[in-house]
Tab-separated table of C-alpha atoms in Angstrom:
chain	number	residue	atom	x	y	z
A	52	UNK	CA	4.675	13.909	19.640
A	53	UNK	CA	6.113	13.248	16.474
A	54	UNK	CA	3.416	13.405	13.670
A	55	UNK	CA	5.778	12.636	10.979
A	56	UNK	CA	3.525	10.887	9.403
A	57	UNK	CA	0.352	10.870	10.710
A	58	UNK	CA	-2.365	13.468	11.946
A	59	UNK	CA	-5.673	12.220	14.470
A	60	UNK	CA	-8.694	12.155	13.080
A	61	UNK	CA	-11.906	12.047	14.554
A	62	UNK	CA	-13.237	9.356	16.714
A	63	UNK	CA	-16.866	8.606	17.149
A	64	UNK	CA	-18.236	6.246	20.097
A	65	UNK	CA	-19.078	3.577	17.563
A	66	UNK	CA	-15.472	3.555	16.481
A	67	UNK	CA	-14.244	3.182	20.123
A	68	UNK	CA	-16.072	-0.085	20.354
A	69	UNK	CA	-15.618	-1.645	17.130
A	70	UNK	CA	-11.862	-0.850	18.021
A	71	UNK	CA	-12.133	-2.980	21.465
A	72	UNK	CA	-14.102	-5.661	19.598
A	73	UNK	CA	-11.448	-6.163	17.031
A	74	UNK	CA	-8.408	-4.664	18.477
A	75	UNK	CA	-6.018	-6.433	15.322
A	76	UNK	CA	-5.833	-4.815	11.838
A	77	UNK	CA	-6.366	-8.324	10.542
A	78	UNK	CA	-9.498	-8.847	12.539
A	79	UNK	CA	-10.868	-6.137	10.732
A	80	UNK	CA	-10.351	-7.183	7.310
A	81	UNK	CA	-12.720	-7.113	4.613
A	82	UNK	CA	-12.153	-8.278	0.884
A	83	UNK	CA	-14.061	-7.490	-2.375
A	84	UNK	CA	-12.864	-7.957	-6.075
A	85	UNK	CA	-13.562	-5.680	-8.707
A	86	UNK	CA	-13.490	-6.583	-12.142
A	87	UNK	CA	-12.829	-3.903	-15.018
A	88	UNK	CA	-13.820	-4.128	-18.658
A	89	UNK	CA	-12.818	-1.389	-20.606
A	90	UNK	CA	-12.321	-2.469	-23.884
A	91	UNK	CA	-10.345	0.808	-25.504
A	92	UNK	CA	-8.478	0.651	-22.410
A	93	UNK	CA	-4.943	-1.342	-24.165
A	94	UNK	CA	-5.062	0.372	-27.331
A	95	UNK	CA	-5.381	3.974	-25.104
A	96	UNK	CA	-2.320	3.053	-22.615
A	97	UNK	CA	-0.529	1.999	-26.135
A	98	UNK	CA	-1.143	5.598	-28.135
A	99	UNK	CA	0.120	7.440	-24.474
A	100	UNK	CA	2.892	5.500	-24.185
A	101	UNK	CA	2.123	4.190	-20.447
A	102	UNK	CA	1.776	0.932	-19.089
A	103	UNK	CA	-1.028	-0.342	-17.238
A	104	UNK	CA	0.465	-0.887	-13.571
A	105	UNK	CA	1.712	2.685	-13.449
A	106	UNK	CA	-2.027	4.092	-15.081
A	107	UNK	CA	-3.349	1.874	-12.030
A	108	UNK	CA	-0.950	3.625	-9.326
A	109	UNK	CA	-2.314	6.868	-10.876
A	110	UNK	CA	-5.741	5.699	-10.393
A	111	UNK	CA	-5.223	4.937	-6.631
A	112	UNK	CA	-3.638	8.424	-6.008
A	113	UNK	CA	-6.449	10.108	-7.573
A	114	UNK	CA	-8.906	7.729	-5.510
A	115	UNK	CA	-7.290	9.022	-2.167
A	116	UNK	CA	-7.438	12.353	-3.590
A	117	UNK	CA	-10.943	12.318	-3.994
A	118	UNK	CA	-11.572	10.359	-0.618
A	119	UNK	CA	-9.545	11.103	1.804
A	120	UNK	CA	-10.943	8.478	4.319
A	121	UNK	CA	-8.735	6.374	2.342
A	122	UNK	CA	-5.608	7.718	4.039
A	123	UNK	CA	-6.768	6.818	7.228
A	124	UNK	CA	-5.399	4.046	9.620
A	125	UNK	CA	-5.992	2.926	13.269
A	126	UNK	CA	-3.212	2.347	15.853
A	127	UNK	CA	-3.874	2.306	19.800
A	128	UNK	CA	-7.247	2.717	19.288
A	129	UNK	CA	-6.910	5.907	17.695
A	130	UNK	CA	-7.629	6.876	14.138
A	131	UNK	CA	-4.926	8.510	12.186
A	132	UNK	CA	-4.730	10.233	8.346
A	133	UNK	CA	-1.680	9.849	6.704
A	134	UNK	CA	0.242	13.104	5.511
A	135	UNK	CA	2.316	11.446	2.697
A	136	UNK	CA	0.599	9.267	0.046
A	137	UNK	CA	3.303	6.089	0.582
A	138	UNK	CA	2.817	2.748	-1.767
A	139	UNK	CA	4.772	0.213	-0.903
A	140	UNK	CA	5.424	-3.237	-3.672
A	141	UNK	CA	8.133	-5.887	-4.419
A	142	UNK	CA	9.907	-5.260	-7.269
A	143	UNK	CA	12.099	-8.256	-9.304
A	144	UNK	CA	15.168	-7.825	-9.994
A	145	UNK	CA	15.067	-10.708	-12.349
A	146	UNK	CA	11.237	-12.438	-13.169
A	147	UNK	CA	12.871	-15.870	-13.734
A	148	UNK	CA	14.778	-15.997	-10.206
A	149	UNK	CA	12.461	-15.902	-6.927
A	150	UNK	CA	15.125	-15.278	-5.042
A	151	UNK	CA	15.562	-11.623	-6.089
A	152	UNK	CA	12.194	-9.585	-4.872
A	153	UNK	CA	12.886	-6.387	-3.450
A	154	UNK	CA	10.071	-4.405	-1.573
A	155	UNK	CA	10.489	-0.632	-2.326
A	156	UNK	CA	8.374	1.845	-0.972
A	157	UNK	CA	7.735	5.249	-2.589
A	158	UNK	CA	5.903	8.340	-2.751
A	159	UNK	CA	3.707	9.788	-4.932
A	160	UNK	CA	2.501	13.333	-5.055
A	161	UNK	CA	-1.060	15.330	-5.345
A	162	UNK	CA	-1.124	16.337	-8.308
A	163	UNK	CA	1.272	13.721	-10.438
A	164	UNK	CA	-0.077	12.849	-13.669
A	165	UNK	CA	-0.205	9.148	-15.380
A	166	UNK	CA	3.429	10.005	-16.915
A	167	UNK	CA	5.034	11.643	-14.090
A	168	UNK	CA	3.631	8.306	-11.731
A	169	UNK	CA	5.156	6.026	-14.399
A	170	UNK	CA	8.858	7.522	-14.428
A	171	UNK	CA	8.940	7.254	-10.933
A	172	UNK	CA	8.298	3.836	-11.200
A	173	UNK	CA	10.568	3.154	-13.615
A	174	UNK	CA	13.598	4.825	-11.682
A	175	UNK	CA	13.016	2.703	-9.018
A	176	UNK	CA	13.036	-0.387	-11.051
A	177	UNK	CA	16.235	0.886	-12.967
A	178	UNK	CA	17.799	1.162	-9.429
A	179	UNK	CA	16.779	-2.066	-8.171
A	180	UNK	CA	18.160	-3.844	-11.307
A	181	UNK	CA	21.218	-1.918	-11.068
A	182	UNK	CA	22.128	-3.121	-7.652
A	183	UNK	CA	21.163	0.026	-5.918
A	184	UNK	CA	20.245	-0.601	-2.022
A	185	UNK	CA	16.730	0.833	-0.704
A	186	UNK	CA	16.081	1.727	2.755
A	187	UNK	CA	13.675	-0.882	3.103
A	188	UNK	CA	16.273	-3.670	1.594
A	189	UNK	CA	19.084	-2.320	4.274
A	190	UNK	CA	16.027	-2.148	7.289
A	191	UNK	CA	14.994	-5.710	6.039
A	192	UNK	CA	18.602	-7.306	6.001
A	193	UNK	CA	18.931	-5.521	9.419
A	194	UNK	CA	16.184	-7.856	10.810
A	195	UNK	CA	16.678	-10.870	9.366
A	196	UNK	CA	19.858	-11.520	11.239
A	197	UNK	CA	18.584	-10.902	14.344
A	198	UNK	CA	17.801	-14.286	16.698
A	199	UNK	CA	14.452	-14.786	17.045
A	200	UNK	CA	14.067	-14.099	20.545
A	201	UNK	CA	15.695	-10.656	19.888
A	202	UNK	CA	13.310	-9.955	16.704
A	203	UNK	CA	10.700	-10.306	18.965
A	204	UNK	CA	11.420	-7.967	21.805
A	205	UNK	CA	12.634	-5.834	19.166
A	206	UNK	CA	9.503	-5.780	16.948
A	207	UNK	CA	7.114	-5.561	20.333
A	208	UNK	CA	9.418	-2.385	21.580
A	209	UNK	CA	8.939	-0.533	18.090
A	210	UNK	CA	5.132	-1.212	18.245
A	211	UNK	CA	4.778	0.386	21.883
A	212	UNK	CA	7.176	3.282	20.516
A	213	UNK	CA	4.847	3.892	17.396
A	214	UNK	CA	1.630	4.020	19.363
A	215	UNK	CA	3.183	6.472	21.306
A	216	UNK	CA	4.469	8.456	18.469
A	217	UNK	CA	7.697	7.667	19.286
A	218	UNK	CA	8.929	5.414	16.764
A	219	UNK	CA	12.299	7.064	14.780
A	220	UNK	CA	11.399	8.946	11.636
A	221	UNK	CA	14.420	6.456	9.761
A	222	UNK	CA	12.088	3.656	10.480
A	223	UNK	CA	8.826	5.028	9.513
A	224	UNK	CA	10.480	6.561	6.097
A	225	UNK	CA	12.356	3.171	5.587
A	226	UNK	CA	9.620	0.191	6.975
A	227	UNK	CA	7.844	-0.442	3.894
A	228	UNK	CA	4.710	-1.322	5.824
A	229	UNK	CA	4.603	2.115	7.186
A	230	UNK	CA	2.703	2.921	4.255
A	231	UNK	CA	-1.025	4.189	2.865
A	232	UNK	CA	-1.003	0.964	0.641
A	233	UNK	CA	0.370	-2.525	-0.541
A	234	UNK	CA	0.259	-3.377	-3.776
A	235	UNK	CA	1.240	-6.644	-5.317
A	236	UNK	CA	1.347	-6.304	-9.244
A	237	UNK	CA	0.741	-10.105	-9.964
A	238	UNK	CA	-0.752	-9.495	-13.676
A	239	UNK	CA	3.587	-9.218	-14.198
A	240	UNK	CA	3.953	-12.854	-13.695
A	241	UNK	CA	0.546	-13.741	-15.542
A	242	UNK	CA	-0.920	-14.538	-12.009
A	243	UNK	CA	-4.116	-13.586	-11.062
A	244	UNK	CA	-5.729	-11.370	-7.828
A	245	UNK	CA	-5.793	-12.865	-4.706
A	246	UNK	CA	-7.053	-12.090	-1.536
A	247	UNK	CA	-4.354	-11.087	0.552
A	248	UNK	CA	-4.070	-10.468	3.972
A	249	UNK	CA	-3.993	-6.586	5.913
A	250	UNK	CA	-0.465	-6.805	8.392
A	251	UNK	CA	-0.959	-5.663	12.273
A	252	UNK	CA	2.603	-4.140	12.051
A	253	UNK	CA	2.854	-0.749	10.668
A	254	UNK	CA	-0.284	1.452	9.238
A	255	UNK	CA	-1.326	0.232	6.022
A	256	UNK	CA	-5.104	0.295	6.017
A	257	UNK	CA	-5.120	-1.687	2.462
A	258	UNK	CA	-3.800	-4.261	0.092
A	259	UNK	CA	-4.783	-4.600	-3.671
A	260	UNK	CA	-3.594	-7.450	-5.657
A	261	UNK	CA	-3.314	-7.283	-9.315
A	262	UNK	CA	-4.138	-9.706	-12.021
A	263	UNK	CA	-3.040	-9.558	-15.818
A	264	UNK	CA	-4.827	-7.253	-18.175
A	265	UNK	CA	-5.877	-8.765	-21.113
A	266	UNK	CA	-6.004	-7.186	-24.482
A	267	UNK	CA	-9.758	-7.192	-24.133
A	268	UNK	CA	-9.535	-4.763	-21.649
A	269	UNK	CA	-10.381	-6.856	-18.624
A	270	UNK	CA	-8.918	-7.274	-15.506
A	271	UNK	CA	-9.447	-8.130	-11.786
A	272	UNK	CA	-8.660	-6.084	-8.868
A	273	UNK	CA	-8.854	-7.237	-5.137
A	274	UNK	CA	-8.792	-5.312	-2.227
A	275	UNK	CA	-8.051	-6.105	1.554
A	276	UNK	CA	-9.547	-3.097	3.864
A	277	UNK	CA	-9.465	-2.475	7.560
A	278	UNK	CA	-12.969	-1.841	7.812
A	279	UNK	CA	-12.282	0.182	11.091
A	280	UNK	CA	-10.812	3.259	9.293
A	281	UNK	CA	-14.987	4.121	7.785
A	282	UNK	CA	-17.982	2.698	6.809
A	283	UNK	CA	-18.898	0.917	3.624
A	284	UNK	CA	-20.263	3.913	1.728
A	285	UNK	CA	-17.561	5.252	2.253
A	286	UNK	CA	-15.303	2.361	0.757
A	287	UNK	CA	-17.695	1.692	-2.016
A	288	UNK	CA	-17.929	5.357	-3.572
A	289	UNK	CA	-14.155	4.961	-3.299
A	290	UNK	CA	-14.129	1.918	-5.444
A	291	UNK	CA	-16.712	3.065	-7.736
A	292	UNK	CA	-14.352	6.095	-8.678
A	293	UNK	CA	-11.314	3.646	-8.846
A	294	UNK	CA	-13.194	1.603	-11.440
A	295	UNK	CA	-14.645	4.722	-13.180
A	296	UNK	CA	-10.407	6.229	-14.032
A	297	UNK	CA	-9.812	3.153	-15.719
């Protein structure tokens, strides 16, 4: 097997069945909102020189650093951790044009600090603004001219290959929903959190959307989570120490 991203975890017999019960990622979905009020917390990113988004992808890498069962994913009716800490979002090229969103996918490191999480950020955006091409924008164009009957064999074929472990490395690395977590930054075009689907292709256990902080410091969060991947302890400690970084 391949393994390049992805290492079995342990199954218990209550797992199995809620597995066969809801067999779909998106049967599985659970939502909650959180809502942060931390009044110091603009005039803080301000004297650090960081922006809030970035401070927030910092937050979710430390999260998963601290609880691991948020790496986790189901596919086949097997549980899986992920080895790399992937985040997948749409960047615009241009916030006036909805015509130019590109979805990037990245990957952040134990260890990063706020800083280190916000320059990679910002080389990506630099690139995407600059006419670079991603991997997921040349996998994505790839696709979408393929007839539909085609797309569908296609897309069926991939998802036997990755529950097998078969599924190319160039794919996994590339498919932005091969990924620990979706993001959608919607506070960037004054828009607030929604709740937001989970997507049966790929491995992405969760979604957050974003609203806009305001200068008093508050600001809503909202998460989509397979509830399949542990049990709501679990997820709640997990979004307590989210909410506690920030």
């Amino acid at each position: 097997m391949n393994q390049f991203d992805r290492k079995k975890a342990s199954l218990r017999s209550y797992d199995r069945t809620e597995m066969l019960i809801m067999p779909k990622r998106n049967d599985a979905a659970i939502f909650t909102t959180v809502h942060i009020h931390s009044p110091h917390l603009y005039e803080i990113l301000k004297e650090k020189g960081l922006r809030f988004f970035p401070t927030l992808l910092y937050a979710c890498l430390k999260t998963v650093e601290a609880h691991p069962v948020m790496r986790r994913f189901v596919l086949g009716q097997k549980v899986y951790d992920h080895k790399r800490i992937w985040i997948s979002t749409v960047i615009k090229k241009d916030k006036q044009d909805e015509n130019t969103n590109h979805f990037v996918k990245f990957e952040l490191k134990p260890g990063m600090s706020a800083h280190e999480v916000q320059d990679l950020l910002d080389e990506l955006i630099h690139q995407t603004r600059n006419d670079k091409i991603h991997k997921t924008d040349k996998l994505m164009k790839i696709l979408s001219h393929l007839p539909a009957f085609i797309f569908t064999l296609t897309i069926k074929i991939a998802a036997w290959l990755d529950r097998m472990d078969l599924l190319p490395n160039a794919i996994i690395s590339s498919d932005p929903l091969h990924t620990g977590l979706v993001i959608a930054n919607l506070g960037s075009i004054q828009g607030q959190s929604v709740y937001h689907h989970l997507f049966n292709w790929g491995t992405c256990s969760c979604v957050i959307t974003v609203g806009e902080l305001t200068k008093d410091g508050d600001v809503e969060v909202t998460f989509s989570i397979d509830e399949r991947i542990a049990e709501g302890v679990a997820f709640f400690r997990a979004l307590t120490y989210f909410k506690s970084i920030l």
